[in-house]
Amino acid sequence: HYWIQFLEGPFTNFLGGPGVASEWWAVAGKIALDQTVFSAVLNTLYALLIGAMAAKPAGEVLRRTRETLLPAMLSSWRFWPFVHLITYSPIMPIEFKVLWNDIAEIVWVAILSVIANDEKVTGQGEAPSEEQRSPAEQPKMADELIAVGGN
């Protein structure tokens, strides 16, 4: 909510005021800022919180956070920039931007959930081992993290 207000208010004013809000380069700038700075902060906080809630040692939490940050961001870049083409464009009225993002967030989490839980069952309900899976079936580190990815 506050992030969208920042991008639509002070950041847009920094770019040149409300008149530039619908320019393609202003929308691209908002998406770039959202998918770099904001995404990095959000994914880092998420990984730190998950590790802390799992009562992992601080060193392990920090190591895992460093390992998963880039893959998590790369994974989110397959989804969020397309969502934000609408979010930060003039087609979406400001009063619906948060709702639009929340709906997209539900879709994103559902996608990640399906990816994280998509294991073929073998034998008596056991998931195949890493060696039994084809390379295409092996989970990606970012997908295992189930990172929020950008919002």
PDB file of C-alpha atoms in Angstrom:
ATOM      1  CA  HIS A   1       0.000   0.000   0.000  1.00  0.00           C
ATOM      2  CA  TYR A   2       2.650   2.532   1.074  1.00  0.00           C
ATOM      3  CA  TRP A   3       4.998   1.328  -1.641  1.00  0.00           C
ATOM      4  CA  ILE A   4       2.409   1.963  -4.372  1.00  0.00           C
ATOM      5  CA  GLN A   5       1.673   5.375  -2.868  1.00  0.00           C
ATOM      6  CA  PHE A   6       5.391   6.155  -2.956  1.00  0.00           C
ATOM      7  CA  LEU A   7       5.749   5.091  -6.599  1.00  0.00           C
ATOM      8  CA  GLU A   8       2.615   6.940  -7.674  1.00  0.00           C
ATOM      9  CA  GLY A   9       3.388  10.039  -5.593  1.00  0.00           C
ATOM     10  CA  PRO A  10       6.940  11.134  -4.708  1.00  0.00           C
ATOM     11  CA  PHE A  11       8.648   8.880  -7.277  1.00  0.00           C
ATOM     12  CA  THR A  12       6.363  10.093 -10.077  1.00  0.00           C
ATOM     13  CA  ASN A  13       6.986  13.693  -8.977  1.00  0.00           C
ATOM     14  CA  PHE A  14      10.726  13.009  -9.053  1.00  0.00           C
ATOM     15  CA  LEU A  15      10.363  11.776 -12.640  1.00  0.00           C
ATOM     16  CA  GLY A  16       8.597  14.970 -13.666  1.00  0.00           C
ATOM     17  CA  GLY A  17       5.153  15.105 -12.084  1.00  0.00           C
ATOM     18  CA  PRO A  18       1.742  13.606 -12.799  1.00  0.00           C
ATOM     19  CA  GLY A  19       2.029  14.397 -16.500  1.00  0.00           C
ATOM     20  CA  VAL A  20       4.704  11.742 -16.973  1.00  0.00           C
ATOM     21  CA  ALA A  21       2.913   9.003 -15.007  1.00  0.00           C
ATOM     22  CA  SER A  22       1.526   7.396 -18.181  1.00  0.00           C
ATOM     23  CA  GLU A  23       4.753   7.617 -20.195  1.00  0.00           C
ATOM     24  CA  TRP A  24       6.225   4.202 -21.022  1.00  0.00           C
ATOM     25  CA  TRP A  25       9.577   5.079 -19.460  1.00  0.00           C
ATOM     26  CA  ALA A  26       7.908   6.149 -16.184  1.00  0.00           C
ATOM     27  CA  VAL A  27       6.001   2.847 -15.987  1.00  0.00           C
ATOM     28  CA  ALA A  28       9.235   0.981 -16.807  1.00  0.00           C
ATOM     29  CA  GLY A  29      11.062   2.934 -14.082  1.00  0.00           C
ATOM     30  CA  LYS A  30       8.434   2.024 -11.493  1.00  0.00           C
ATOM     31  CA  ILE A  31       8.595  -1.640 -12.481  1.00  0.00           C
ATOM     32  CA  ALA A  32      12.410  -1.599 -12.380  1.00  0.00           C
ATOM     33  CA  LEU A  33      12.464  -0.016  -8.911  1.00  0.00           C
ATOM     34  CA  ASP A  34       9.785  -2.421  -7.677  1.00  0.00           C
ATOM     35  CA  GLN A  35      11.541  -5.493  -9.054  1.00  0.00           C
ATOM     36  CA  THR A  36      15.018  -4.576  -7.803  1.00  0.00           C
ATOM     37  CA  VAL A  37      15.036  -2.560  -4.588  1.00  0.00           C
ATOM     38  CA  PHE A  38      11.643  -3.543  -3.192  1.00  0.00           C
ATOM     39  CA  SER A  39      11.885  -7.166  -4.316  1.00  0.00           C
ATOM     40  CA  ALA A  40      15.359  -7.574  -2.803  1.00  0.00           C
ATOM     41  CA  VAL A  41      14.242  -6.131   0.535  1.00  0.00           C
ATOM     42  CA  LEU A  42      11.050  -8.197   0.609  1.00  0.00           C
ATOM     43  CA  ASN A  43      12.738 -11.478  -0.378  1.00  0.00           C
ATOM     44  CA  THR A  44      15.554 -10.910   2.132  1.00  0.00           C
ATOM     45  CA  LEU A  45      13.148 -10.177   4.981  1.00  0.00           C
ATOM     46  CA  TYR A  46      11.030 -13.174   4.032  1.00  0.00           C
ATOM     47  CA  ALA A  47      14.001 -15.574   4.010  1.00  0.00           C
ATOM     48  CA  LEU A  48      15.296 -14.187   7.314  1.00  0.00           C
ATOM     49  CA  LEU A  49      11.874 -14.510   8.926  1.00  0.00           C
ATOM     50  CA  ILE A  50      11.332 -18.072   7.680  1.00  0.00           C
ATOM     51  CA  GLY A  51      14.743 -19.086   9.026  1.00  0.00           C
ATOM     52  CA  ALA A  52      14.155 -17.378  12.360  1.00  0.00           C
ATOM     53  CA  MET A  53      10.713 -18.943  12.750  1.00  0.00           C
ATOM     54  CA  ALA A  54      12.256 -22.362  12.040  1.00  0.00           C
ATOM     55  CA  ALA A  55      14.732 -21.661  14.888  1.00  0.00           C
ATOM     56  CA  LYS A  56      17.711 -22.186  12.603  1.00  0.00           C
ATOM     57  CA  PRO A  57      21.129 -20.939  13.698  1.00  0.00           C
ATOM     58  CA  ALA A  58      21.814 -17.354  12.606  1.00  0.00           C
ATOM     59  CA  GLY A  59      24.737 -18.383  10.391  1.00  0.00           C
ATOM     60  CA  GLU A  60      22.598 -20.905   8.537  1.00  0.00           C
ATOM     61  CA  VAL A  61      19.766 -18.387   8.122  1.00  0.00           C
ATOM     62  CA  LEU A  62      22.133 -15.786   6.664  1.00  0.00           C
ATOM     63  CA  ARG A  63      23.783 -18.348   4.366  1.00  0.00           C
ATOM     64  CA  ARG A  64      20.409 -19.576   3.110  1.00  0.00           C
ATOM     65  CA  THR A  65      19.218 -16.012   2.633  1.00  0.00           C
ATOM     66  CA  ARG A  66      22.264 -15.191   0.495  1.00  0.00           C
ATOM     67  CA  GLU A  67      21.858 -18.407  -1.508  1.00  0.00           C
ATOM     68  CA  THR A  68      18.191 -17.880  -2.268  1.00  0.00           C
ATOM     69  CA  LEU A  69      17.990 -14.142  -2.894  1.00  0.00           C
ATOM     70  CA  LEU A  70      19.020 -14.114  -6.551  1.00  0.00           C
ATOM     71  CA  PRO A  71      17.107 -17.278  -7.552  1.00  0.00           C
ATOM     72  CA  ALA A  72      14.005 -15.970  -5.786  1.00  0.00           C
ATOM     73  CA  MET A  73      14.226 -12.653  -7.615  1.00  0.00           C
ATOM     74  CA  LEU A  74      14.827 -14.347 -10.972  1.00  0.00           C
ATOM     75  CA  SER A  75      11.789 -16.529 -10.349  1.00  0.00           C
ATOM     76  CA  SER A  76       9.604 -13.539  -9.517  1.00  0.00           C
ATOM     77  CA  TRP A  77      10.740 -11.730 -12.670  1.00  0.00           C
ATOM     78  CA  ARG A  78       8.823 -14.322 -14.686  1.00  0.00           C
ATOM     79  CA  PHE A  79       5.535 -13.092 -13.202  1.00  0.00           C
ATOM     80  CA  TRP A  80       5.573  -9.669 -11.537  1.00  0.00           C
ATOM     81  CA  PRO A  81       6.779  -7.392 -14.356  1.00  0.00           C
ATOM     82  CA  PHE A  82       3.771  -8.447 -16.418  1.00  0.00           C
ATOM     83  CA  VAL A  83       1.433  -7.785 -13.485  1.00  0.00           C
ATOM     84  CA  HIS A  84       3.032  -4.394 -12.929  1.00  0.00           C
ATOM     85  CA  LEU A  85       2.581  -3.372 -16.556  1.00  0.00           C
ATOM     86  CA  ILE A  86      -1.043  -3.036 -15.488  1.00  0.00           C
ATOM     87  CA  THR A  87      -0.395  -1.917 -11.895  1.00  0.00           C
ATOM     88  CA  TYR A  88       1.644   1.151 -12.835  1.00  0.00           C
ATOM     89  CA  SER A  89      -0.105   1.957 -16.103  1.00  0.00           C
ATOM     90  CA  PRO A  90      -2.833   4.566 -16.475  1.00  0.00           C
ATOM     91  CA  ILE A  91      -5.426   1.843 -17.177  1.00  0.00           C
ATOM     92  CA  MET A  92      -5.535   0.928 -13.484  1.00  0.00           C
ATOM     93  CA  PRO A  93      -7.173   3.607 -11.304  1.00  0.00           C
ATOM     94  CA  ILE A  94      -5.126   4.367  -8.187  1.00  0.00           C
ATOM     95  CA  GLU A  95      -7.903   3.184  -5.874  1.00  0.00           C
ATOM     96  CA  PHE A  96      -7.746  -0.337  -7.404  1.00  0.00           C
ATOM     97  CA  LYS A  97      -3.979  -0.802  -7.572  1.00  0.00           C
ATOM     98  CA  VAL A  98      -3.661  -2.429  -4.141  1.00  0.00           C
ATOM     99  CA  LEU A  99      -6.616  -4.743  -4.833  1.00  0.00           C
ATOM    100  CA  TRP A 100      -5.098  -5.699  -8.201  1.00  0.00           C
ATOM    101  CA  ASN A 101      -1.767  -6.483  -6.515  1.00  0.00           C
ATOM    102  CA  ASP A 102      -3.484  -8.517  -3.804  1.00  0.00           C
ATOM    103  CA  ILE A 103      -5.292 -10.619  -6.410  1.00  0.00           C
ATOM    104  CA  ALA A 104      -2.022 -11.124  -8.298  1.00  0.00           C
ATOM    105  CA  GLU A 105      -0.350 -12.090  -5.012  1.00  0.00           C
ATOM    106  CA  ILE A 106      -2.933 -14.834  -4.473  1.00  0.00           C
ATOM    107  CA  VAL A 107      -2.253 -16.161  -7.983  1.00  0.00           C
ATOM    108  CA  TRP A 108       1.532 -15.969  -7.392  1.00  0.00           C
ATOM    109  CA  VAL A 109       1.353 -17.861  -4.098  1.00  0.00           C
ATOM    110  CA  ALA A 110      -0.902 -20.476  -5.713  1.00  0.00           C
ATOM    111  CA  ILE A 111       1.634 -20.939  -8.521  1.00  0.00           C
ATOM    112  CA  LEU A 112       4.474 -21.317  -6.029  1.00  0.00           C
ATOM    113  CA  SER A 113       2.430 -23.729  -3.943  1.00  0.00           C
ATOM    114  CA  VAL A 114       1.717 -25.922  -6.959  1.00  0.00           C
ATOM    115  CA  ILE A 115       5.392 -25.890  -7.926  1.00  0.00           C
ATOM    116  CA  ALA A 116       6.554 -26.680  -4.391  1.00  0.00           C
ATOM    117  CA  ASN A 117       4.021 -29.483  -3.943  1.00  0.00           C
ATOM    118  CA  ASP A 118       4.100 -30.953  -7.433  1.00  0.00           C
ATOM    119  CA  GLU A 119       5.749 -34.268  -6.687  1.00  0.00           C
ATOM    120  CA  LYS A 120       4.868 -37.454  -8.482  1.00  0.00           C
ATOM    121  CA  VAL A 121       3.848 -40.172  -6.100  1.00  0.00           C
ATOM    122  CA  THR A 122       5.672 -43.455  -6.376  1.00  0.00           C
ATOM    123  CA  GLY A 123       5.241 -46.680  -4.489  1.00  0.00           C
ATOM    124  CA  GLN A 124       3.267 -46.217  -1.298  1.00  0.00           C
ATOM    125  CA  GLY A 125       2.852 -42.487  -1.195  1.00  0.00           C
ATOM    126  CA  GLU A 126       6.536 -41.669  -1.176  1.00  0.00           C
ATOM    127  CA  ALA A 127       7.797 -38.866  -3.339  1.00  0.00           C
ATOM    128  CA  PRO A 128      10.644 -39.785  -5.703  1.00  0.00           C
ATOM    129  CA  SER A 129      14.151 -39.054  -4.509  1.00  0.00           C
ATOM    130  CA  GLU A 130      16.251 -36.355  -6.174  1.00  0.00           C
ATOM    131  CA  GLU A 131      18.047 -39.101  -8.131  1.00  0.00           C
ATOM    132  CA  GLN A 132      14.747 -40.527  -9.436  1.00  0.00           C
ATOM    133  CA  ARG A 133      13.538 -37.186 -10.773  1.00  0.00           C
ATOM    134  CA  SER A 134      14.415 -35.956 -14.218  1.00  0.00           C
ATOM    135  CA  PRO A 135      16.292 -32.619 -14.272  1.00  0.00           C
ATOM    136  CA  ALA A 136      13.083 -30.871 -15.365  1.00  0.00           C
ATOM    137  CA  GLU A 137      11.255 -32.230 -12.308  1.00  0.00           C
ATOM    138  CA  GLN A 138      13.887 -31.233  -9.764  1.00  0.00           C
ATOM    139  CA  PRO A 139      12.784 -28.206  -7.764  1.00  0.00           C
ATOM    140  CA  LYS A 140      14.545 -24.923  -8.177  1.00  0.00           C
ATOM    141  CA  MET A 141      15.973 -23.307  -5.065  1.00  0.00           C
ATOM    142  CA  ALA A 142      13.758 -20.235  -5.434  1.00  0.00           C
ATOM    143  CA  ASP A 143      10.653 -22.352  -5.841  1.00  0.00           C
ATOM    144  CA  GLU A 144      11.498 -24.380  -2.738  1.00  0.00           C
ATOM    145  CA  LEU A 145      11.824 -21.152  -0.777  1.00  0.00           C
ATOM    146  CA  ILE A 146       8.360 -20.108  -1.934  1.00  0.00           C
ATOM    147  CA  ALA A 147       9.503 -16.537  -1.952  1.00  0.00           C
ATOM    148  CA  VAL A 148       6.980 -13.800  -2.151  1.00  0.00           C
ATOM    149  CA  GLY A 149       8.923 -12.269  -5.118  1.00  0.00           C
ATOM    150  CA  GLY A 150       8.144  -8.666  -5.307  1.00  0.00           C
ATOM    151  CA  ASN A 151       5.119  -7.559  -3.443  1.00  0.00           C
TER     152      ASN A 151
END
